PDB file of C-alpha atoms in Angstrom:
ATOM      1  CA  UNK A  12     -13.699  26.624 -25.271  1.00 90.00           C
ATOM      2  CA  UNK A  13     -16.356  25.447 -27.346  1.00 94.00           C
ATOM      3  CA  UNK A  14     -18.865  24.467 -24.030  1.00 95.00           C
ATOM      4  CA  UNK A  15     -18.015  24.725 -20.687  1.00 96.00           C
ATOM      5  CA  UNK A  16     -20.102  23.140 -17.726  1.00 97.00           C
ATOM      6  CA  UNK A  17     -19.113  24.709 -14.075  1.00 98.00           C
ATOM      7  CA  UNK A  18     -20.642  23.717 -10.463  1.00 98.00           C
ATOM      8  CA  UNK A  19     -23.011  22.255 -12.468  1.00 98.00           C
ATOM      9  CA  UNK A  20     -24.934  18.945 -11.154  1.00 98.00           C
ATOM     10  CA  UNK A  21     -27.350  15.969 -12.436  1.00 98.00           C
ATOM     11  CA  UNK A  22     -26.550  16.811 -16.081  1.00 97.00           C
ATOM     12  CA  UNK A  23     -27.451  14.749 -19.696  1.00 97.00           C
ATOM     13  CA  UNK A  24     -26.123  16.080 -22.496  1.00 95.00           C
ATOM     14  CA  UNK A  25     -26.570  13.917 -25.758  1.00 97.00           C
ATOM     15  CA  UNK A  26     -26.029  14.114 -29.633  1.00 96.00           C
ATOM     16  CA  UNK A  27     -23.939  17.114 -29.680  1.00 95.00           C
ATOM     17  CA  UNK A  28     -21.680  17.669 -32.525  1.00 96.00           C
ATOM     18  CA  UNK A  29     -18.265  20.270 -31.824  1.00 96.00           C
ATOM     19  CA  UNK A  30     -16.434  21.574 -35.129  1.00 96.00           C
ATOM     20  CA  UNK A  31     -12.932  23.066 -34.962  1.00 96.00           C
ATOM     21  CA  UNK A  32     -12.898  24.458 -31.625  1.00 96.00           C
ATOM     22  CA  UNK A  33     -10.144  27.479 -30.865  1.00 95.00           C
ATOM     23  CA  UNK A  34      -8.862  25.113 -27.632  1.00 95.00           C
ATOM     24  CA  UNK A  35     -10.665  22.824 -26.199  1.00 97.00           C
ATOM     25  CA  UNK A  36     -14.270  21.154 -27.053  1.00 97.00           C
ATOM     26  CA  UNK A  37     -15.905  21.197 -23.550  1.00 97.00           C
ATOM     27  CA  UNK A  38     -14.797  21.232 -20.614  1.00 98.00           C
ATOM     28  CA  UNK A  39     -16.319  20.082 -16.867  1.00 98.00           C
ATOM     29  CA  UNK A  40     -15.071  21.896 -13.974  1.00 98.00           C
ATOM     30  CA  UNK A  41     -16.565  21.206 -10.635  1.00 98.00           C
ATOM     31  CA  UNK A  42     -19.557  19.134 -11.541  1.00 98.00           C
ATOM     32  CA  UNK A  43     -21.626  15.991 -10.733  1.00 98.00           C
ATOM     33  CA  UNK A  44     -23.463  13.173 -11.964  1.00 98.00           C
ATOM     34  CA  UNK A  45     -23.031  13.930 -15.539  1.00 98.00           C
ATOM     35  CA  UNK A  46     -23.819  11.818 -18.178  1.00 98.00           C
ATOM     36  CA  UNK A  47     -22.175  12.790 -21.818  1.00 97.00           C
ATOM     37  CA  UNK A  48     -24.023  10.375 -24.949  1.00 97.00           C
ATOM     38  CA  UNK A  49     -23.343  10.486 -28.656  1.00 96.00           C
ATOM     39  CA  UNK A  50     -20.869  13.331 -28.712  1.00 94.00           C
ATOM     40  CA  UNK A  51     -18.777  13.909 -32.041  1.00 97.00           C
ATOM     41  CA  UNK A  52     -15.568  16.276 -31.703  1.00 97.00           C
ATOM     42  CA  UNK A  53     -13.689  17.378 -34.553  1.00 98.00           C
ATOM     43  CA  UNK A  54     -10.690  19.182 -35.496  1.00 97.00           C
ATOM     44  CA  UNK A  55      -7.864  18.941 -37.443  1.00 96.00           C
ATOM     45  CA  UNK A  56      -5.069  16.850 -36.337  1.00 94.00           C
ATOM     46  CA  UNK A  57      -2.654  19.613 -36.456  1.00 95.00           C
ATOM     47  CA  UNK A  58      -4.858  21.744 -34.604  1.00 96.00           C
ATOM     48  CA  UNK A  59      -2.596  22.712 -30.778  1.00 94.00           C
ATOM     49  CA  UNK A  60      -4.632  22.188 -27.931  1.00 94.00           C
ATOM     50  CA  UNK A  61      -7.820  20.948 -29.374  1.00 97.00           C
ATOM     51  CA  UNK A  62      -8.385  18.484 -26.370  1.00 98.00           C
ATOM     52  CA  UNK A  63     -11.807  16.893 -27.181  1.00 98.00           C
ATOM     53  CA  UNK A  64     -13.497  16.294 -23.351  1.00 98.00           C
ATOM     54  CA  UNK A  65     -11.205  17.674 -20.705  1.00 98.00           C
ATOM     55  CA  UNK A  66     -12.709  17.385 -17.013  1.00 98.00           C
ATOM     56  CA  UNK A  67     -11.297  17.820 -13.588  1.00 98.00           C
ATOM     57  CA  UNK A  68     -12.803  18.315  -9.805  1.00 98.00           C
ATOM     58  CA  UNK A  69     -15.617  16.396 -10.801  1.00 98.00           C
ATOM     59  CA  UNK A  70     -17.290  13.289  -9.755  1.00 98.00           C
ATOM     60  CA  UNK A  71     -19.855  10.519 -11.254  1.00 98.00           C
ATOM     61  CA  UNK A  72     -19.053  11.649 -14.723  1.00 98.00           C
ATOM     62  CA  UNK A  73     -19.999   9.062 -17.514  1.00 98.00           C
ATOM     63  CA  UNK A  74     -18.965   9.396 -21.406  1.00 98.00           C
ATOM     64  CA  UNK A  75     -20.194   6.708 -23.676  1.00 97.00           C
ATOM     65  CA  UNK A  76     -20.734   6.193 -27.012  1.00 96.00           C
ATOM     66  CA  UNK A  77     -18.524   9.322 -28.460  1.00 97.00           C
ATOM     67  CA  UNK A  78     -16.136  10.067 -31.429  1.00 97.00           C
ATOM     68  CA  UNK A  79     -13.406  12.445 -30.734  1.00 98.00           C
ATOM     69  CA  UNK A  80     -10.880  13.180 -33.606  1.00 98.00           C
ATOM     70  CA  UNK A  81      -8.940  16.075 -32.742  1.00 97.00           C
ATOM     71  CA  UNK A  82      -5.412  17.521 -32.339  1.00 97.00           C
ATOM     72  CA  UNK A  83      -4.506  17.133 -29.017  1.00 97.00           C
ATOM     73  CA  UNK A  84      -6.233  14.578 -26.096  1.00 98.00           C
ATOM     74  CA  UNK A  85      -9.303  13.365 -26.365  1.00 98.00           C
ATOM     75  CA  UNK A  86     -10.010  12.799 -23.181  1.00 98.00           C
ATOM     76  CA  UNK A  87      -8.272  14.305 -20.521  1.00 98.00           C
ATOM     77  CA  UNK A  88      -8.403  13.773 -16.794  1.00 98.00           C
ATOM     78  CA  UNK A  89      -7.567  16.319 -14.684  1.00 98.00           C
ATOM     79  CA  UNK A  90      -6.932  16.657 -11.146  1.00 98.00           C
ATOM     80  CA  UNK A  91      -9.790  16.086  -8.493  1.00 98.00           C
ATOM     81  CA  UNK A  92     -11.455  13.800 -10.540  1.00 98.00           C
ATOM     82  CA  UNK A  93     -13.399  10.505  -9.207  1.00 98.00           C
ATOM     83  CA  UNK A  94     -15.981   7.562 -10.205  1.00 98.00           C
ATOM     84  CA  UNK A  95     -15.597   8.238 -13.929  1.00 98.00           C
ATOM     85  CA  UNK A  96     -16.293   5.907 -16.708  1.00 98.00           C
ATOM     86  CA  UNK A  97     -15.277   5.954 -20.457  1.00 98.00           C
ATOM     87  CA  UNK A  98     -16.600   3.447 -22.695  1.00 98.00           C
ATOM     88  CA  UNK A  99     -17.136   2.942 -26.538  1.00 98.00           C
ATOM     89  CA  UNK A 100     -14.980   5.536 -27.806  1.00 98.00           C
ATOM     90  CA  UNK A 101     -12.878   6.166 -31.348  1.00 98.00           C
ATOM     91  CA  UNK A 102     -10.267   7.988 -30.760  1.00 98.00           C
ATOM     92  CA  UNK A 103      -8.255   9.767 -33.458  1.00 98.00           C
ATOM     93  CA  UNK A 104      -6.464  11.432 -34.309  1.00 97.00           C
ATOM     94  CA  UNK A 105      -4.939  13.009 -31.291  1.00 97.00           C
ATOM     95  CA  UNK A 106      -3.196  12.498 -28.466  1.00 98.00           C
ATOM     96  CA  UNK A 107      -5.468   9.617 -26.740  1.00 98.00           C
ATOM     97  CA  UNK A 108      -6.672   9.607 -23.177  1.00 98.00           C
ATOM     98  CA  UNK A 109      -4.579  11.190 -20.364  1.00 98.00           C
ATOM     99  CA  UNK A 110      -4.415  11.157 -17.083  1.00 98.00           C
ATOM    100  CA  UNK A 111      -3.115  14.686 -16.373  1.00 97.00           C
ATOM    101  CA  UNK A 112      -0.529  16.385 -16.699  1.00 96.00           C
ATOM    102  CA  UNK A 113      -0.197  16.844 -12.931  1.00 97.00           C
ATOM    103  CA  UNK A 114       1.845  18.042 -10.666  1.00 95.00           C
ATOM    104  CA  UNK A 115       1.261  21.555 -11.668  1.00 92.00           C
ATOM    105  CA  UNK A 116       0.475  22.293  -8.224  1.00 92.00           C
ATOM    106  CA  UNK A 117       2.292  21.413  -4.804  1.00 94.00           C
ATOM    107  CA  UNK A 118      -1.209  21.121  -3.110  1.00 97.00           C
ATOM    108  CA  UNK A 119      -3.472  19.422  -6.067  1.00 97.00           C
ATOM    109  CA  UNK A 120      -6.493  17.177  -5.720  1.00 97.00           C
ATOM    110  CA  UNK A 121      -6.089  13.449  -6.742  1.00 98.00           C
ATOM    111  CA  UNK A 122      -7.702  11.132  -9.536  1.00 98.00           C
ATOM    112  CA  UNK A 123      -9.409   7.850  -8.395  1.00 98.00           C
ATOM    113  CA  UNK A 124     -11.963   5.427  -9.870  1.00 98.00           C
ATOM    114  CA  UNK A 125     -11.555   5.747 -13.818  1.00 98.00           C
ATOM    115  CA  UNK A 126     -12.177   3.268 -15.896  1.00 98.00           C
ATOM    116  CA  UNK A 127     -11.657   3.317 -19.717  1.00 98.00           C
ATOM    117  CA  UNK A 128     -13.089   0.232 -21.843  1.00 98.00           C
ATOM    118  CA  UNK A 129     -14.397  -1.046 -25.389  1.00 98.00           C
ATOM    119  CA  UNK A 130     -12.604   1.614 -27.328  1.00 98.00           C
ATOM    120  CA  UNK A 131     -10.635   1.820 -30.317  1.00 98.00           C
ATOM    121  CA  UNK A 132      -7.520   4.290 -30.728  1.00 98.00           C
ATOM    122  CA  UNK A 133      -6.276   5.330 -34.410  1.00 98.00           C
ATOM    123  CA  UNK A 134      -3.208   6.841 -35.719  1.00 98.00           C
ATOM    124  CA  UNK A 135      -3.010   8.649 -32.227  1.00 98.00           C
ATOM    125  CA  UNK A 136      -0.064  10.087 -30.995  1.00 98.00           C
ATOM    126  CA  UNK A 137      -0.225   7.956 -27.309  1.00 98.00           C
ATOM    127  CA  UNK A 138      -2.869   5.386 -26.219  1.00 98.00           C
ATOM    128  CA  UNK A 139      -3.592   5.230 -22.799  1.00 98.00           C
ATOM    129  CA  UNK A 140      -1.260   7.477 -20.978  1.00 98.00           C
ATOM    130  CA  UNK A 141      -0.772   8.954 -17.099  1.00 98.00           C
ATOM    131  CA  UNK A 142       1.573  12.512 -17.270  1.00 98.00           C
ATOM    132  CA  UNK A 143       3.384  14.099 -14.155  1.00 97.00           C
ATOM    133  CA  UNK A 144       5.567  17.228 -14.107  1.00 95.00           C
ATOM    134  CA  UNK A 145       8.943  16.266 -11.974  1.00 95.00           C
ATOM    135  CA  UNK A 146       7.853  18.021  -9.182  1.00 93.00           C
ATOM    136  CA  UNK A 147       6.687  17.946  -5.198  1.00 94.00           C
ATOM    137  CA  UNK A 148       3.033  17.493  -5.201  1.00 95.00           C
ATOM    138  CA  UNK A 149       0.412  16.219  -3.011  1.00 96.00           C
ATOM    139  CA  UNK A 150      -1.203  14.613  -5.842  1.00 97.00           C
ATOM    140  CA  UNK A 151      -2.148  10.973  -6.634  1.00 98.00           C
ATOM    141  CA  UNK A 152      -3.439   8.118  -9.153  1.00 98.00           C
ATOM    142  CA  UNK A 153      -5.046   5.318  -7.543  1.00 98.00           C
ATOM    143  CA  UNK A 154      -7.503   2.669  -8.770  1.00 98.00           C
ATOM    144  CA  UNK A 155      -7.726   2.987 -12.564  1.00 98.00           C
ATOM    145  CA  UNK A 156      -8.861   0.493 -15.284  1.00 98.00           C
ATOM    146  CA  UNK A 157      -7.573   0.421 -18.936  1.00 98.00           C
ATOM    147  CA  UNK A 158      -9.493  -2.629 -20.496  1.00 98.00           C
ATOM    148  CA  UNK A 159     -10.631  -4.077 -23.735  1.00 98.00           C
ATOM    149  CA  UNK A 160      -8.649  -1.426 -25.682  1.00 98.00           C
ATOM    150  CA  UNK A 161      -7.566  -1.729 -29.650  1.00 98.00           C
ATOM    151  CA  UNK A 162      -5.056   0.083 -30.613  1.00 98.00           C
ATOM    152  CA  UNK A 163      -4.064   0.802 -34.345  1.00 97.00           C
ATOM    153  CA  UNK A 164      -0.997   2.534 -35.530  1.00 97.00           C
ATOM    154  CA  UNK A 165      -0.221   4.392 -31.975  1.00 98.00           C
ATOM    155  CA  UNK A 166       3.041   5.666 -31.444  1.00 98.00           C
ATOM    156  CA  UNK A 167       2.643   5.263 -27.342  1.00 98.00           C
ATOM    157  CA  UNK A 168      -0.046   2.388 -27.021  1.00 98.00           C
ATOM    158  CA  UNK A 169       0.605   2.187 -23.092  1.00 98.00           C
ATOM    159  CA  UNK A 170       2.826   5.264 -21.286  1.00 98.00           C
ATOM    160  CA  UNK A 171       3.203   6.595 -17.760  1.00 98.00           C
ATOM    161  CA  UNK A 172       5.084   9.575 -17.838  1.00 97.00           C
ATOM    162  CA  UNK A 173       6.551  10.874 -14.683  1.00 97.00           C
ATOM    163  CA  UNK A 174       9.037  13.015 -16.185  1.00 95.00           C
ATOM    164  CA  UNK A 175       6.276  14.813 -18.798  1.00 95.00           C
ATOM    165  CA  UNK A 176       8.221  18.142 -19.987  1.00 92.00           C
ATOM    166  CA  UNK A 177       6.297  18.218 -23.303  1.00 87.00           C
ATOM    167  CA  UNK A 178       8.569  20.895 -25.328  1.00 82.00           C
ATOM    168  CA  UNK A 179      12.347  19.279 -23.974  1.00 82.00           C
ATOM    169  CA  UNK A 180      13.591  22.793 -22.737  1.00 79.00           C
ATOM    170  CA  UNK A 181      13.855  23.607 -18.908  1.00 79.00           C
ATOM    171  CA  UNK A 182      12.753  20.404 -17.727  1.00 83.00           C
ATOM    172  CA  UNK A 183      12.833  19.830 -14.559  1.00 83.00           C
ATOM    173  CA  UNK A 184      14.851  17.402 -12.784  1.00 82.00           C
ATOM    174  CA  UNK A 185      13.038  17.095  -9.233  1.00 90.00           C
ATOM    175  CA  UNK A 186      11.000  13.787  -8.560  1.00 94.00           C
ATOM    176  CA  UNK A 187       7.663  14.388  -9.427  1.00 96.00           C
ATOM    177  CA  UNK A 188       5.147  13.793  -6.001  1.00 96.00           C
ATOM    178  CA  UNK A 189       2.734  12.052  -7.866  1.00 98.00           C
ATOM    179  CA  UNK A 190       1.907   8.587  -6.296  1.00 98.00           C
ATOM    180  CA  UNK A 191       0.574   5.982  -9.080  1.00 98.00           C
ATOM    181  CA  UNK A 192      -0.875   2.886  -7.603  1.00 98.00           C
ATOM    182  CA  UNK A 193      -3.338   0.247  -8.595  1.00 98.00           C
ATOM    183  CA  UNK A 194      -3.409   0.600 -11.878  1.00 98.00           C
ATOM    184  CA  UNK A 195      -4.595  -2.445 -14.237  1.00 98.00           C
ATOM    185  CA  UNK A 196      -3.792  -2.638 -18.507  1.00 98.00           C
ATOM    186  CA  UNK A 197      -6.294  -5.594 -19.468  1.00 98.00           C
ATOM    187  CA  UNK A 198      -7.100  -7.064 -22.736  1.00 98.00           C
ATOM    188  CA  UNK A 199      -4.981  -4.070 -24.950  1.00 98.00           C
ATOM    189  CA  UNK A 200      -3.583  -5.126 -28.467  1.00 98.00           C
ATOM    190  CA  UNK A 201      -3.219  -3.853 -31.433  1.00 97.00           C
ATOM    191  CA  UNK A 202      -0.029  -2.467 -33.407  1.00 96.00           C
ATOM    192  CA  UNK A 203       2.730   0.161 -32.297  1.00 97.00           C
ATOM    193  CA  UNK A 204       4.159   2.806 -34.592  1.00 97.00           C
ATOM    194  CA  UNK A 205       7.079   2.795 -32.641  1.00 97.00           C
ATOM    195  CA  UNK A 206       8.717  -0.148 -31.627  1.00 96.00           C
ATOM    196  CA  UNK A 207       8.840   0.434 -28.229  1.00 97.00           C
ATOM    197  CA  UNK A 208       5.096  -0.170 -27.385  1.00 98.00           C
ATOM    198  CA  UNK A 209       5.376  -0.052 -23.444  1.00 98.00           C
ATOM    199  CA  UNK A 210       6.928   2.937 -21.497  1.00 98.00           C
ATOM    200  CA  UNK A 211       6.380   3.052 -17.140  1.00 98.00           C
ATOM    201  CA  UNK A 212       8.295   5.859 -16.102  1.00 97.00           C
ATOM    202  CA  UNK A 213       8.204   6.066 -12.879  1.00 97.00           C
ATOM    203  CA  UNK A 214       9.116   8.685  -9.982  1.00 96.00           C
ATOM    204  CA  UNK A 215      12.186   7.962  -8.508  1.00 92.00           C
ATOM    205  CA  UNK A 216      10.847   8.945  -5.145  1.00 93.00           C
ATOM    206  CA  UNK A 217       7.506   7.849  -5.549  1.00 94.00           C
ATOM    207  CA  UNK A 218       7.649   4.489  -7.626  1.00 97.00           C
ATOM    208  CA  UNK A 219       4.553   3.383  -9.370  1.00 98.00           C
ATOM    209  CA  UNK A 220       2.961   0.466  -6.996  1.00 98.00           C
ATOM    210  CA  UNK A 221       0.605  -2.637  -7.859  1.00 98.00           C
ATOM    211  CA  UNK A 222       0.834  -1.980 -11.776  1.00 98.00           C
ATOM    212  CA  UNK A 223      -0.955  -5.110 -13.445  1.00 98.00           C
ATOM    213  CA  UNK A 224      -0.605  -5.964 -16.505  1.00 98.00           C
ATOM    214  CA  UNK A 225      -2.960  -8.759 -18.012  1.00 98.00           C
ATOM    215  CA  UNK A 226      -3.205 -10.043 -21.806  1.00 98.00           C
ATOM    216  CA  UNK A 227      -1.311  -7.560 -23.724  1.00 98.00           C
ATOM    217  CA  UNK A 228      -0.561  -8.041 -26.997  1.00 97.00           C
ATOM    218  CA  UNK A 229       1.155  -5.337 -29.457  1.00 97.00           C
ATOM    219  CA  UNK A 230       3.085  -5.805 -31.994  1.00 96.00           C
ATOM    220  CA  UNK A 231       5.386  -3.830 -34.077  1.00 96.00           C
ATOM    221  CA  UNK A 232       5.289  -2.830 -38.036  1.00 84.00           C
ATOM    222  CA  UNK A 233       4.218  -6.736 -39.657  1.00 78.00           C
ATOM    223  CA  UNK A 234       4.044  -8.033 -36.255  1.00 71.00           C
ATOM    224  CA  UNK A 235       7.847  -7.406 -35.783  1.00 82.00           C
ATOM    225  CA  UNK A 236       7.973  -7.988 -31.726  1.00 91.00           C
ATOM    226  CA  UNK A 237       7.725  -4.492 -29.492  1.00 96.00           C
ATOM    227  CA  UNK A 238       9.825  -3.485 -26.607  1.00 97.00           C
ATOM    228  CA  UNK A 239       8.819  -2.660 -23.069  1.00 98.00           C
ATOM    229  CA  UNK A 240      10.740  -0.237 -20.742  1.00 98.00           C
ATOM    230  CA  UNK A 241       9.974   0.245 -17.013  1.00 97.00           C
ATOM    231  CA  UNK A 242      11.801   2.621 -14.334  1.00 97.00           C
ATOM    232  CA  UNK A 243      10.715   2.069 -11.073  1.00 97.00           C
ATOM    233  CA  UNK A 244       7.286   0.384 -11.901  1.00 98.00           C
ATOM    234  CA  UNK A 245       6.307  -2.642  -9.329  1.00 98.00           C
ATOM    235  CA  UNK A 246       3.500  -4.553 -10.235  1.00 98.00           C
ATOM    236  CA  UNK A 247       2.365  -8.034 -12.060  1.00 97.00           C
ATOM    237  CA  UNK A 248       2.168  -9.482 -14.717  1.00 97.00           C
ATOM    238  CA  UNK A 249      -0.877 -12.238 -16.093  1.00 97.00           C
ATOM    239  CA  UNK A 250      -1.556 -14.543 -18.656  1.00 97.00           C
ATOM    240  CA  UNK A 251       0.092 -13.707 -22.267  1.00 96.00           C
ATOM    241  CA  UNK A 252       2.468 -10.388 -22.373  1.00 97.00           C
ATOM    242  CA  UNK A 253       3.538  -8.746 -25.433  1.00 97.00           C
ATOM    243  CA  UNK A 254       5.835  -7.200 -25.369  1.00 97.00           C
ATOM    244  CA  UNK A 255       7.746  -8.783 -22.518  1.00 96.00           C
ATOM    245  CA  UNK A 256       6.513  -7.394 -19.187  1.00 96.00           C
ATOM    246  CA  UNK A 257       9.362  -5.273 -17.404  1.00 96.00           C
ATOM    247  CA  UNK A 258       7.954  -4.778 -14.197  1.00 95.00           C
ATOM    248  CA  UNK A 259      10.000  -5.156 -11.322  1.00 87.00           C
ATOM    249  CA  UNK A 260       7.742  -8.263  -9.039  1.00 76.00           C
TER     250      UNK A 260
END
């Protein structure tokens, strides 16, 4: 890792700039009230692993104002994390902002209180996406807001994944333990690189709960209508929904 911040609390850290990292950019683990400005993370789209800001078991954490182009996620959110904001980020290429994977762990922290807003993803490989492994965990997603989101050219513009098994060879077929509730997609559009523009995959065991979905609108190659696909997601649906909202009321 390129910079790593542990136990660490009250932090700034502004105008950095992170050049073809071996793994990941930087990394917070354990920390507080940390404010990340002006950050630019690079690496080749091809690169494995390259996450751009990974952070987990950490609380109060800000990132504003940042470009991440990398080959893997450029943001992602890791178990134990709370209160943190994301705002005014490009994004690609990569794999966009995740939730997770979790469900690593049978006893894992969960992740509460993110929001993601005013950002624009690129070419990415996914959008806005949550990730479980299929199995038992004591893990959760509550209380999350994806808003004011463009999306250009993304293969997965909006994705829960409950079934994540990344390389399709011994996946597992338990129910993943993960609970995903109150989770809100506002104000997204933009175009899909693959026509099906909306994936909820839930748990079997542990459907996704109050899943609202407000003022979507992606489109496919020429704005040739996308497709939406649900399994066990529960939730609402407001104002204007494309593709067609498949949530089960």
């Amino acid at each position: 890792m390129s910079i790593s911040f542990s136990s660490a609390n009250d932090v700034i850290i502004s105008g950095v700039k992170s050049m073809n990292s071996q793994i990941t950019h930087m990394t917070l683990n354990g920390c507080s009230n940390v404010a990340v400005r002006n950050f630019k993370l690079v690496a080749p789209k091809n690169s494995p692993n390259t996450d751009g800001f990974d952070v987990q078991l950490s609380t109060g954490v800000t990132f504003t104002g940042s470009t991440v182009q990398t080959g893997d996620d450029c943001v992602a959110i890791g178990p134990g994390t709370r209160n943190f904001l994301i705002s005014k980020l490009p994004c690609g290429p990569g794999h966009g902002v995740s939730i997770g994977s979790l469900a690593k762990e049978l006893n894992e922290d969960g992740v509460e209180n993110v929001t993601l807003s005013s950002s624009v993803f690129t070419g990415t490989q996914n959008g806005v996406r949550i990730k479980s492994w299929a199995r038992p965990s004591t893990g959760f997603v509550k209380n999350v807001f994806f808003q004011d989101l463009i999306m250009k050219n993304v293969q997965n513009p909006i994705i829960i994944d409950q079934k994540y098994c990344p390389d399709h060879q011994g996946c597992l077929t338990e129910h993943s333990g993960v609970k995903i509730s109150q989770v809100t997609y506002k104000n997204i559009q933009g175009t899909s690189a693959t026509k099906q523009a909306m994936k909820l995959v839930c748990s079997k065991s542990n459907p996704c709960t109050d899943i609202t979905l407000q003022d979507i609108k992606l489109t496919y190659k020429k704005g040739t209508p996308a497709t939406s696909y649900c399994f066990n997601a529960l939730g609402t649906s407001l104002g204007v929904i494309q593709p067609t909202s498949c949530l089960n009321q």
